[in-house]
PDB file of C-alpha atoms and ligand atoms in Angstrom:
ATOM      1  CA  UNK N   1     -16.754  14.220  23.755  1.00  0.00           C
ATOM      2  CA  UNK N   2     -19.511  13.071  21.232  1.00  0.00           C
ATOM      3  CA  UNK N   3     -21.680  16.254  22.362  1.00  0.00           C
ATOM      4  CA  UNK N   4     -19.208  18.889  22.089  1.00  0.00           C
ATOM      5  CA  UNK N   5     -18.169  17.376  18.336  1.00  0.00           C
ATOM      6  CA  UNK N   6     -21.790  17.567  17.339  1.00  0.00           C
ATOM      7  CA  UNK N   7     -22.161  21.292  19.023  1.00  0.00           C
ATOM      8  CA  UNK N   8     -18.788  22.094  17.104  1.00  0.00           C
ATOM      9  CA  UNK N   9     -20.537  20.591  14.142  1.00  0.00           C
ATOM     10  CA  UNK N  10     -24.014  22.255  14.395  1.00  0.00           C
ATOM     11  CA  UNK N  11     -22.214  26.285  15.522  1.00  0.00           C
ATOM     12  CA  UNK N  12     -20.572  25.783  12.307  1.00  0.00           C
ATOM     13  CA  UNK N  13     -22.427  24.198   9.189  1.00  0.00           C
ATOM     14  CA  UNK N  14     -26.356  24.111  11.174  1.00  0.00           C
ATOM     15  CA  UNK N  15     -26.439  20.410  11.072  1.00  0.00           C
ATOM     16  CA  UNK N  16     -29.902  19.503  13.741  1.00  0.00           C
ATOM     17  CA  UNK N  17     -31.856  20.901  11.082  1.00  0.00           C
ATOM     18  CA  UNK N  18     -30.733  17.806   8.495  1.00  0.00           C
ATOM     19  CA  UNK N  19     -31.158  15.514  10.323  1.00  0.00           C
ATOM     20  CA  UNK N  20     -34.266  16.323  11.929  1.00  0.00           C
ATOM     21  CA  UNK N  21     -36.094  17.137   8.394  1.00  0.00           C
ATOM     22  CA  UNK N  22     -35.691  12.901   8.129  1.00  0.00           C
ATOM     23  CA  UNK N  23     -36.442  12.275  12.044  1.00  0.00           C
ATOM     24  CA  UNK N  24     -39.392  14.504  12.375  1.00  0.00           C
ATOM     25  CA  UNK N  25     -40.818  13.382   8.780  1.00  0.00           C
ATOM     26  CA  UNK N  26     -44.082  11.153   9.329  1.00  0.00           C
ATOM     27  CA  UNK N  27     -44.478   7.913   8.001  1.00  0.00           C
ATOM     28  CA  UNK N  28     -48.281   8.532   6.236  1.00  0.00           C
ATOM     29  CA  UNK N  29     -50.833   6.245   7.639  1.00  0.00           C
ATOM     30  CA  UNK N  30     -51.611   4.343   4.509  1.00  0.00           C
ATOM     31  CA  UNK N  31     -47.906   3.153   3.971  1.00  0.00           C
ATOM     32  CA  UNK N  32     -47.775   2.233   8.073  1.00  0.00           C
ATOM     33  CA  UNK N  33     -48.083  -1.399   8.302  1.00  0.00           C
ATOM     34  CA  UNK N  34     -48.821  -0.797  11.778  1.00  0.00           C
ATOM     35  CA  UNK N  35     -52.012   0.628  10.496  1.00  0.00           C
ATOM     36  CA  UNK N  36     -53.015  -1.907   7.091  1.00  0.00           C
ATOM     37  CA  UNK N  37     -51.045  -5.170   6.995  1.00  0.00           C
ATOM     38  CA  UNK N  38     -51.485  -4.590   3.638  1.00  0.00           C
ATOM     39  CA  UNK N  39     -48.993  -1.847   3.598  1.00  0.00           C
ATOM     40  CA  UNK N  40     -46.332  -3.988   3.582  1.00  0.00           C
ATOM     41  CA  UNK N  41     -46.218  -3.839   0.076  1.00  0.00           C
ATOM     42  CA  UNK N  42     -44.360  -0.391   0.693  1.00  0.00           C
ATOM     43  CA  UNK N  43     -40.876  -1.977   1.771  1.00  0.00           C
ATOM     44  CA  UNK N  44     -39.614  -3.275  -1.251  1.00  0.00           C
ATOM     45  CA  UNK N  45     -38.258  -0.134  -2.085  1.00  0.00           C
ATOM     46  CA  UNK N  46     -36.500   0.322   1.451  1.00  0.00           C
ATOM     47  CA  UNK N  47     -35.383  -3.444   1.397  1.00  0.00           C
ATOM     48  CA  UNK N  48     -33.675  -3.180  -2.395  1.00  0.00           C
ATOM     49  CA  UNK N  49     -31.758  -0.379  -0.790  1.00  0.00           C
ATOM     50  CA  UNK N  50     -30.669  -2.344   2.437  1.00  0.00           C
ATOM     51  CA  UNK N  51     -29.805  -5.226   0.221  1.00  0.00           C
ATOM     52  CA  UNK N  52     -27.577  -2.551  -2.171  1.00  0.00           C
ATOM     53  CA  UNK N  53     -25.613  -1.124   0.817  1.00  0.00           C
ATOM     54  CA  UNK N  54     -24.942  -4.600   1.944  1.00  0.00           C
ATOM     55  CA  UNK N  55     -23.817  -5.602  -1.606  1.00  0.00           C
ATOM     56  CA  UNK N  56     -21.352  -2.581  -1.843  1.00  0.00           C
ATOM     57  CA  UNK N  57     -19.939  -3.105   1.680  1.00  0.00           C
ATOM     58  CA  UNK N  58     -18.923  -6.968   1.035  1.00  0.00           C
ATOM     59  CA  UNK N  59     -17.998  -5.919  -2.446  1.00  0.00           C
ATOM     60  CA  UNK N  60     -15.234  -3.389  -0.986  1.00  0.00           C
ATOM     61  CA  UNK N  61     -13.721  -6.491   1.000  1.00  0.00           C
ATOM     62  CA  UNK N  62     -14.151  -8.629  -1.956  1.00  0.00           C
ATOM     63  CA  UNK N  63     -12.114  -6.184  -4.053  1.00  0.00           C
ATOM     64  CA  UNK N  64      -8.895  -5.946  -1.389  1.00  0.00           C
ATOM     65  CA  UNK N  65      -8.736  -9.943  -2.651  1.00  0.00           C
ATOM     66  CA  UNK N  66      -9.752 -10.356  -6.138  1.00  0.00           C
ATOM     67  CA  UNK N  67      -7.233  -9.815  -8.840  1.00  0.00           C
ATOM     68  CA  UNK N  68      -8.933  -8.998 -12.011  1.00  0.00           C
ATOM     69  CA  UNK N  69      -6.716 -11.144 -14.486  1.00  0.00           C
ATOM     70  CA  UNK N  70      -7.546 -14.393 -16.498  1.00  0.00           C
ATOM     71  CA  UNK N  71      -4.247 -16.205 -14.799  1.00  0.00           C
ATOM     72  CA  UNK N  72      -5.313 -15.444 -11.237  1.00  0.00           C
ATOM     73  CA  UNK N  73      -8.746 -14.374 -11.091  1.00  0.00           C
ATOM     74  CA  UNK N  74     -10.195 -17.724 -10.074  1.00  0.00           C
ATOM     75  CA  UNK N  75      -6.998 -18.039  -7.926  1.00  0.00           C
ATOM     76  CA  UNK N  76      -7.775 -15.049  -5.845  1.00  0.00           C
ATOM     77  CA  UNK N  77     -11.453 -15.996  -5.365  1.00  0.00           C
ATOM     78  CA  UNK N  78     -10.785 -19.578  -4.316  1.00  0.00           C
ATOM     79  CA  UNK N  79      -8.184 -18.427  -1.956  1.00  0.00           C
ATOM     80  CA  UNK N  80     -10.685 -15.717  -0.649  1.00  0.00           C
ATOM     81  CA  UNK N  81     -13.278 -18.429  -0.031  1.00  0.00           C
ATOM     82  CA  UNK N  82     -11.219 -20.753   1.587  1.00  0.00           C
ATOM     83  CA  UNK N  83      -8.301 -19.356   3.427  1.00  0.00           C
ATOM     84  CA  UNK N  84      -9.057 -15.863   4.400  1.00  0.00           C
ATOM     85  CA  UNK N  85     -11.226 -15.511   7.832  1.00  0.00           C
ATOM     86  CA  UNK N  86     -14.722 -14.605   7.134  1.00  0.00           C
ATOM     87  CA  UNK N  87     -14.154 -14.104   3.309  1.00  0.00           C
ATOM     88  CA  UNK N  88     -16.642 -17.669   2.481  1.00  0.00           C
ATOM     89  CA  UNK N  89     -19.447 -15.450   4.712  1.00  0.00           C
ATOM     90  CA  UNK N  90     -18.621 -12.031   2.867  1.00  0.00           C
ATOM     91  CA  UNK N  91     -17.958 -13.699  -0.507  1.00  0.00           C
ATOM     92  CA  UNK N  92     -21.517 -15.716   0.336  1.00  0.00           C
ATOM     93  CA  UNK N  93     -23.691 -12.260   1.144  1.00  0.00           C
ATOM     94  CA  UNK N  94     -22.357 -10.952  -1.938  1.00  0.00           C
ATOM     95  CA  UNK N  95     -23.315 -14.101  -4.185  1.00  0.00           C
ATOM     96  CA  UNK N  96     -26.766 -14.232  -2.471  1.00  0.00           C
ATOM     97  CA  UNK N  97     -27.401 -10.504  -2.215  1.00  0.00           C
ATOM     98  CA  UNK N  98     -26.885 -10.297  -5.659  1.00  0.00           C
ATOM     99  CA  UNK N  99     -29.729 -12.598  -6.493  1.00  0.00           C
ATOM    100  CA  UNK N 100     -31.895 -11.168  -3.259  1.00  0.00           C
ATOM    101  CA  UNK N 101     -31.527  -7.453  -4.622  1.00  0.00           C
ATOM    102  CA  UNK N 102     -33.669  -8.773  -7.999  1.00  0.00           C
ATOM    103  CA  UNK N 103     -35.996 -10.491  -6.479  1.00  0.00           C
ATOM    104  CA  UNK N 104     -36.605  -7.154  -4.279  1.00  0.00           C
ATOM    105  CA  UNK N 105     -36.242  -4.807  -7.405  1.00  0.00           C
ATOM    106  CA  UNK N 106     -38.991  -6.471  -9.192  1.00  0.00           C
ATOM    107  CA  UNK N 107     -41.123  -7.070  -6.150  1.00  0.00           C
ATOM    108  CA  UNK N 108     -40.690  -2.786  -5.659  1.00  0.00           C
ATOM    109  CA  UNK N 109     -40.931  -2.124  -9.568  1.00  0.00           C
ATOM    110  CA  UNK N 110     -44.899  -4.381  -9.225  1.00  0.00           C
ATOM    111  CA  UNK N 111     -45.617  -2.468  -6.245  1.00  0.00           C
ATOM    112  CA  UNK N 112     -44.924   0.961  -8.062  1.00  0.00           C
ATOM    113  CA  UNK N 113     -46.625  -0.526 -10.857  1.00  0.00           C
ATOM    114  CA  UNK N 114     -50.082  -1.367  -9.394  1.00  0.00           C
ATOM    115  CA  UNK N 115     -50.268   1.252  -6.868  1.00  0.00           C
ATOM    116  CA  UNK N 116     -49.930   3.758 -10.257  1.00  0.00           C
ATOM    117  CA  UNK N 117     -47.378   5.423  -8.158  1.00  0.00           C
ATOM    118  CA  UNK N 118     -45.751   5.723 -11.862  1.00  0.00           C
ATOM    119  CA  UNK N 119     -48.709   8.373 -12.813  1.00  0.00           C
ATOM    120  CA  UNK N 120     -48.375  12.361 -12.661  1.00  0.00           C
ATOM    121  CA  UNK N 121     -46.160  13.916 -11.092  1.00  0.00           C
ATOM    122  CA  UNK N 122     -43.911  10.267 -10.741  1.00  0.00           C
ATOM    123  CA  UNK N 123     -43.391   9.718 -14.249  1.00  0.00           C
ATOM    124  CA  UNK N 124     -39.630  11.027 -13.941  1.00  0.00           C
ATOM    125  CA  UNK N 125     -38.758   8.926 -11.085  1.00  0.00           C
ATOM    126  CA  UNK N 126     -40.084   5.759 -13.053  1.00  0.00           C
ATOM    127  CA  UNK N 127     -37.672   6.466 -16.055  1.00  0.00           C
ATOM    128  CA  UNK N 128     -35.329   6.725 -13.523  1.00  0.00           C
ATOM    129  CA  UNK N 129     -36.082   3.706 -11.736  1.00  0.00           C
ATOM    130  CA  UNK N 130     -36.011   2.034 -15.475  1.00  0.00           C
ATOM    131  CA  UNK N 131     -32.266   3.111 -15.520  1.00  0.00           C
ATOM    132  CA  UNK N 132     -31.807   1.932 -12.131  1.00  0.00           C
ATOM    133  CA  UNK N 133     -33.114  -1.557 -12.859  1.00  0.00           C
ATOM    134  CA  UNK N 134     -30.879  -1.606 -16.193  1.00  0.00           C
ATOM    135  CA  UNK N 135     -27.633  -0.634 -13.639  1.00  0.00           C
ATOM    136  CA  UNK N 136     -28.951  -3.573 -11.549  1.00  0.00           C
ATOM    137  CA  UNK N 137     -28.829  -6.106 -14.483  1.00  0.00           C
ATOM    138  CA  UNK N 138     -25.536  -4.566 -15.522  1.00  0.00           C
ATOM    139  CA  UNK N 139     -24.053  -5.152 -12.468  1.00  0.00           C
ATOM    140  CA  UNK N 140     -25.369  -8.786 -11.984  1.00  0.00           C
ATOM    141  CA  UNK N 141     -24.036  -9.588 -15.616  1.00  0.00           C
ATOM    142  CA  UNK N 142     -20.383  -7.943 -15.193  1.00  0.00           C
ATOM    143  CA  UNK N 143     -20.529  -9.859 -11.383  1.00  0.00           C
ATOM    144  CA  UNK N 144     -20.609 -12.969 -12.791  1.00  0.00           C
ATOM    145  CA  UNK N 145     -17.684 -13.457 -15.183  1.00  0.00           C
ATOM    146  CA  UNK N 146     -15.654 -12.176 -12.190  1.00  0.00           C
ATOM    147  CA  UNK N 147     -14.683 -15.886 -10.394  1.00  0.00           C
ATOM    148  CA  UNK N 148     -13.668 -16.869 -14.197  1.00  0.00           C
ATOM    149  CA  UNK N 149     -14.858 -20.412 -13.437  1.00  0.00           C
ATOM    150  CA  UNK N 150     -16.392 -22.653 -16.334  1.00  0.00           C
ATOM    151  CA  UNK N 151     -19.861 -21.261 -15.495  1.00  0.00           C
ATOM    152  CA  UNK N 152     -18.720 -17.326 -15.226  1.00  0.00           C
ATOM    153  CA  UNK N 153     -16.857 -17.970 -19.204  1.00  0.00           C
ATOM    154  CA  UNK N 154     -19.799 -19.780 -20.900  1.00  0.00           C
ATOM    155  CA  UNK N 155     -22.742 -17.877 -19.643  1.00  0.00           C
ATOM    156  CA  UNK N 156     -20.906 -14.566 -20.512  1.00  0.00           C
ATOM    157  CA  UNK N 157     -20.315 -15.733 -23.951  1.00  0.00           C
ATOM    158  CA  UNK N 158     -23.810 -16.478 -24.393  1.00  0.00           C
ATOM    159  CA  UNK N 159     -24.660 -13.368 -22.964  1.00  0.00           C
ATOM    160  CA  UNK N 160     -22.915 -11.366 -25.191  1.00  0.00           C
ATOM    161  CA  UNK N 161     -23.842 -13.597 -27.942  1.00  0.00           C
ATOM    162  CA  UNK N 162     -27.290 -11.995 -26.717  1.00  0.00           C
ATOM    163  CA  UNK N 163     -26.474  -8.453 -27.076  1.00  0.00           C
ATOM    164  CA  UNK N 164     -24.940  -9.021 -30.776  1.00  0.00           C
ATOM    165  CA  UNK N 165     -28.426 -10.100 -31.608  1.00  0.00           C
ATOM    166  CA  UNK N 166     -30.016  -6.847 -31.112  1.00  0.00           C
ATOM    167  CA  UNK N 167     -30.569  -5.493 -34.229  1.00  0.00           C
ATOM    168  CA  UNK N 168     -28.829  -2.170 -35.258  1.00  0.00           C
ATOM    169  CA  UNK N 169     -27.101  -1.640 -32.466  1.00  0.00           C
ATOM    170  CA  UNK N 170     -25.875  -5.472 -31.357  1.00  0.00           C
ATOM    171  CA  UNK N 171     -22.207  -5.847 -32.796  1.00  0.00           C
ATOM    172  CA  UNK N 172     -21.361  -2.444 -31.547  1.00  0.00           C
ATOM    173  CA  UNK N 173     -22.902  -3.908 -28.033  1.00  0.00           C
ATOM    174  CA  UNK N 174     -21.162  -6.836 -27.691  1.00  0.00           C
ATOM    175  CA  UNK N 175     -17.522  -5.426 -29.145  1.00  0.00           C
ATOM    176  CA  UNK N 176     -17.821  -2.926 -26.579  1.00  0.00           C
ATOM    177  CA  UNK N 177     -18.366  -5.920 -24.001  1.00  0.00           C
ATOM    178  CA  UNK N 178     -15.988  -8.235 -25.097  1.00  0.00           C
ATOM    179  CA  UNK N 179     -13.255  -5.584 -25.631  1.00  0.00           C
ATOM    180  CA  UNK N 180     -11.089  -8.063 -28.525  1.00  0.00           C
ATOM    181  CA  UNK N 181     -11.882 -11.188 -30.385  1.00  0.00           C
ATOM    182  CA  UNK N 182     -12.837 -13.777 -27.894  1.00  0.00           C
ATOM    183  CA  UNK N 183     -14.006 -13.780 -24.290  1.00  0.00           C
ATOM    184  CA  UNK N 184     -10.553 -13.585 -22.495  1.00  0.00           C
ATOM    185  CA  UNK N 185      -8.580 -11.219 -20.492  1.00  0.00           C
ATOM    186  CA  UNK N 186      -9.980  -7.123 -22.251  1.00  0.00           C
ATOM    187  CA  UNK N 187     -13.406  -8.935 -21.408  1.00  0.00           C
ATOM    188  CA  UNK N 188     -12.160  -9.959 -17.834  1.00  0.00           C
ATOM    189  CA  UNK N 189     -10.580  -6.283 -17.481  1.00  0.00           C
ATOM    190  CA  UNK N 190     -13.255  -4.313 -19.102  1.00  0.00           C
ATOM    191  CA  UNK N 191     -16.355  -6.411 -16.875  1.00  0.00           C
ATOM    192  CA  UNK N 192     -14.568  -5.851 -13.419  1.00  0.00           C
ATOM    193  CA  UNK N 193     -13.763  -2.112 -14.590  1.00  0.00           C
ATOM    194  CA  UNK N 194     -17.841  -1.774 -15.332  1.00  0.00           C
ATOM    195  CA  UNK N 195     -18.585  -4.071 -11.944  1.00  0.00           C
ATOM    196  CA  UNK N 196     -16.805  -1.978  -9.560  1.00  0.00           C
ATOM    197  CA  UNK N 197     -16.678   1.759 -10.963  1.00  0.00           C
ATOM    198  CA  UNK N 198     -18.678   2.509 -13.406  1.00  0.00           C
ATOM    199  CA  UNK N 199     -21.715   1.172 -12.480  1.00  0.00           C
ATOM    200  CA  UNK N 200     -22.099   1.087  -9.073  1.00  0.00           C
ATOM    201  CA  UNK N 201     -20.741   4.958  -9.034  1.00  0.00           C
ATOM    202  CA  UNK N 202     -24.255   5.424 -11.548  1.00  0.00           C
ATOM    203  CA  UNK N 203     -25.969   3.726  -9.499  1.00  0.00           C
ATOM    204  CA  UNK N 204     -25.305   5.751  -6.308  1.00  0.00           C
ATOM    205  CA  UNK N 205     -26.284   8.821  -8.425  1.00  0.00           C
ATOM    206  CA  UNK N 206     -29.123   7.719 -10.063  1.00  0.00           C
ATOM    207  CA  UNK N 207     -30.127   6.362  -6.233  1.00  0.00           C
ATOM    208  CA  UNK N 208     -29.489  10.191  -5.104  1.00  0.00           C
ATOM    209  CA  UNK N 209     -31.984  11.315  -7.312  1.00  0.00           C
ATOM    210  CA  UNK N 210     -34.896   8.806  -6.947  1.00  0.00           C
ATOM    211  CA  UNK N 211     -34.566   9.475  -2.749  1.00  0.00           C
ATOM    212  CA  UNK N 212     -34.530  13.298  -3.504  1.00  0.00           C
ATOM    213  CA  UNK N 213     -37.487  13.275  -5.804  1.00  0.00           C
ATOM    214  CA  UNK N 214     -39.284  10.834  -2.861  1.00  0.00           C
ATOM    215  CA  UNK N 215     -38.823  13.390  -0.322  1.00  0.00           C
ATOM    216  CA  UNK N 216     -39.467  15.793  -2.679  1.00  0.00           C
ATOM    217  CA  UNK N 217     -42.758  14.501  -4.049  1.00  0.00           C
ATOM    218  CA  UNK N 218     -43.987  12.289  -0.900  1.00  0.00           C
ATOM    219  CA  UNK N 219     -44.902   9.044  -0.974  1.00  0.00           C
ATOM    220  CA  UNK N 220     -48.127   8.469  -3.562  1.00  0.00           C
ATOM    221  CA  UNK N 221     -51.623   7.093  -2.083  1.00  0.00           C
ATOM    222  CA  UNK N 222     -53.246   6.208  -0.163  1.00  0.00           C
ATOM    223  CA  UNK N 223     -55.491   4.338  -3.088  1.00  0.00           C
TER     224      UNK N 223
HETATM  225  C1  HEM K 301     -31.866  -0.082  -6.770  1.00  0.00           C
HETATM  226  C2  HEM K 301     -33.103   0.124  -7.150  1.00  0.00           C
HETATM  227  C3  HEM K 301     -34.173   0.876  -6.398  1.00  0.00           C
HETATM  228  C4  HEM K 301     -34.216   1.294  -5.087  1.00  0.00           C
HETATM  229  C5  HEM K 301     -33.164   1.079  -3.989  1.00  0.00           C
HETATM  230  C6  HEM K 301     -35.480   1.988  -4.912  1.00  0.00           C
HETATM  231  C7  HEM K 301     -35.910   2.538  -3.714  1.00  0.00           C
HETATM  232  C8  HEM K 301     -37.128   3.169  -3.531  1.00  0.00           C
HETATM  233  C9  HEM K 301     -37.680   3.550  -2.256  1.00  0.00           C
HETATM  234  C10 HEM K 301     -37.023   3.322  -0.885  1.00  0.00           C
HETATM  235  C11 HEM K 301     -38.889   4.136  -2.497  1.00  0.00           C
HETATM  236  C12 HEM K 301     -39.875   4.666  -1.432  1.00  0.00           C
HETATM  237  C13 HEM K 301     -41.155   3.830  -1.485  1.00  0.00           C
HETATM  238  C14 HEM K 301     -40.993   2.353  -1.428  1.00  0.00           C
HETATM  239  O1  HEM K 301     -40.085   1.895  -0.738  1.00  0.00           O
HETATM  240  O2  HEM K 301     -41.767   1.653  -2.090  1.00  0.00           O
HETATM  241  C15 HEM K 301     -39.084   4.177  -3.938  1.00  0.00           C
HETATM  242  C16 HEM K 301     -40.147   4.752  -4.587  1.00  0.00           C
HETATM  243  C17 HEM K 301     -40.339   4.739  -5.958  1.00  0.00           C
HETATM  244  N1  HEM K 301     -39.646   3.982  -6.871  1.00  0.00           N
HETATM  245 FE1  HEM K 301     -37.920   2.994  -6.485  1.00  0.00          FE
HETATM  246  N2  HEM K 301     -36.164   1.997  -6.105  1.00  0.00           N
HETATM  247  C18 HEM K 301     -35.415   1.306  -7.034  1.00  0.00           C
HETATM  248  C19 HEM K 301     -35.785   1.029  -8.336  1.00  0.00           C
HETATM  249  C20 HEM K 301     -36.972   1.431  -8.923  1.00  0.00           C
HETATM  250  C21 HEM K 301     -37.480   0.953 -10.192  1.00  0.00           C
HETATM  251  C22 HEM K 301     -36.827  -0.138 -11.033  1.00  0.00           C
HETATM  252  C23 HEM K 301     -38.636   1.651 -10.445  1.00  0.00           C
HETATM  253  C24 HEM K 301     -39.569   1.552 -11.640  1.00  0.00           C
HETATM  254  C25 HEM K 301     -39.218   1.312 -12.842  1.00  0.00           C
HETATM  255  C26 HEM K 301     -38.841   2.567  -9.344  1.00  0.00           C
HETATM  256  C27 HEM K 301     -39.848   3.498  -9.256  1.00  0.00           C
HETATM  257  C28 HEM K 301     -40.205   4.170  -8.118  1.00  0.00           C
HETATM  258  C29 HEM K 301     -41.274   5.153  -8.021  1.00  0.00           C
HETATM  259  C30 HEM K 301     -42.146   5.680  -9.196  1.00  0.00           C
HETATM  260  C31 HEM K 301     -41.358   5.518  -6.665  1.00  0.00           C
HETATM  261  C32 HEM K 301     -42.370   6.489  -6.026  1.00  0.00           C
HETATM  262  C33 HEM K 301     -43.461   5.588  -5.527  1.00  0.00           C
HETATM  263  C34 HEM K 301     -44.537   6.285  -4.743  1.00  0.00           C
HETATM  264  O3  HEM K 301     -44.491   7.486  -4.521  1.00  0.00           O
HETATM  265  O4  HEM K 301     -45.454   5.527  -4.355  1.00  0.00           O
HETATM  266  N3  HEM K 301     -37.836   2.381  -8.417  1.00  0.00           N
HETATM  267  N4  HEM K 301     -38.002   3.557  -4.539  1.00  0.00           N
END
């Protein structure tokens, strides 16, 4: 059954060659920790990603419970936690992956760093990776206002007391953040609007083309 779908497939849109460009594509010796222990430096990149697919995948599930208003927000997420099978381990991956996927980021951003992997011809995929680690931040900062606890309001506020101190640019900032006059429900609204759409659906394109200019460009090193 499988076979013939994947022969229906491959007659039609020539799909062996797609997948075998990635199964037939050598892992280069000096990356191989296999080869140099050492090399293990390599899979920060890899494990940021694994940590990202695992943040969107509990996210979805979080998002069939969570309702993003001030009245019931906390509601939905204590209700989530507590009454709804397997939403404390879901709602737990999320909460830790969140903090797991920095810790990963910056361990990847000092690999790329003292490798020099950010030299000629990999300057374009560091200023994308810049804008990648900015969506990263953005998303942990709209995340946590979400559960509207006591924690979520106050660190929010001080956060986007943050941004208004940037010169310039900082009242436009944080009236763009906090949507109306105080932190309260436009804030609420416009955080999980920038928490489940807008960023992560940047982040999956900017993630398209740091992978493509990878492949393209092959891995940097060895040193
Ligand atoms: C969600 C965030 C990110 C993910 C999932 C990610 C993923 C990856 C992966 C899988 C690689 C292949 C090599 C490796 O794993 O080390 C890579 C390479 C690279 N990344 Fe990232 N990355 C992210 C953010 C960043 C950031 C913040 C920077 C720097 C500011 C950056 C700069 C680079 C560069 C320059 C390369 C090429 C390195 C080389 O050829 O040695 N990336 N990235």
């Amino acid at each position: 059954m499988l076979k013939s779908m994947y022969e229906w497939l491959d007659k039609r849109i020539d799909i062996t060659p797609m997948w075998r460009d990635v199964a037939d594509h050598e892992v280069p010796e000096h990356v191989n920790p296999a080869h140099h222990f050492s090399a293990f430096i390599y899979c920060f990149g890899g494990l940021t990603f694994f940590i990202v697919v695992i943040q969107i995948l509990s996210g979805m599930f979080l998002t069939m419970y969570y309702v993003p208003d001030i009245e019931n927000a906390w509601k939905s997420v204590h209700y989530l936690q507590n009454e709804i099978a397997f939403g404390q381990i879901v709602r737990g991956m999320h909460h830790w992956g969140a903090s797991v996927s920095i810790v990963m980021l910056f361990l990847h951003t000092l690999r790329v760093f003292f490798t020099g992997s950010y030299k000629h011809p990999r300057e374009f995929n560091w200023v994308i990776g810049m804008l990648l680690f900015f969506v990263m931040l953005g998303l942990g900062f709209t995340g946590y206002l979400l559960p509207w606890d006591n924690k979520a309001y106050f660190a929010t506020k001080v956060g986007i007391e943050i941004a208004a101190s940037v010169p310039i640019i900082g009242d436009a900032a944080a009236s763009f953040l906090q949507g109306g006059e105080v932190v309260g429900a436009q804030t609420l609204a416009r955080f999980f609007a920038l928490h489940v759409f807008f960023l992560p659906g940047i982040l999956l394109a900017l993630l398209g083309a740091h992978f493509f200019l990878i492949r393209k460009q092959g891995i940097s090193g060895p040193l």
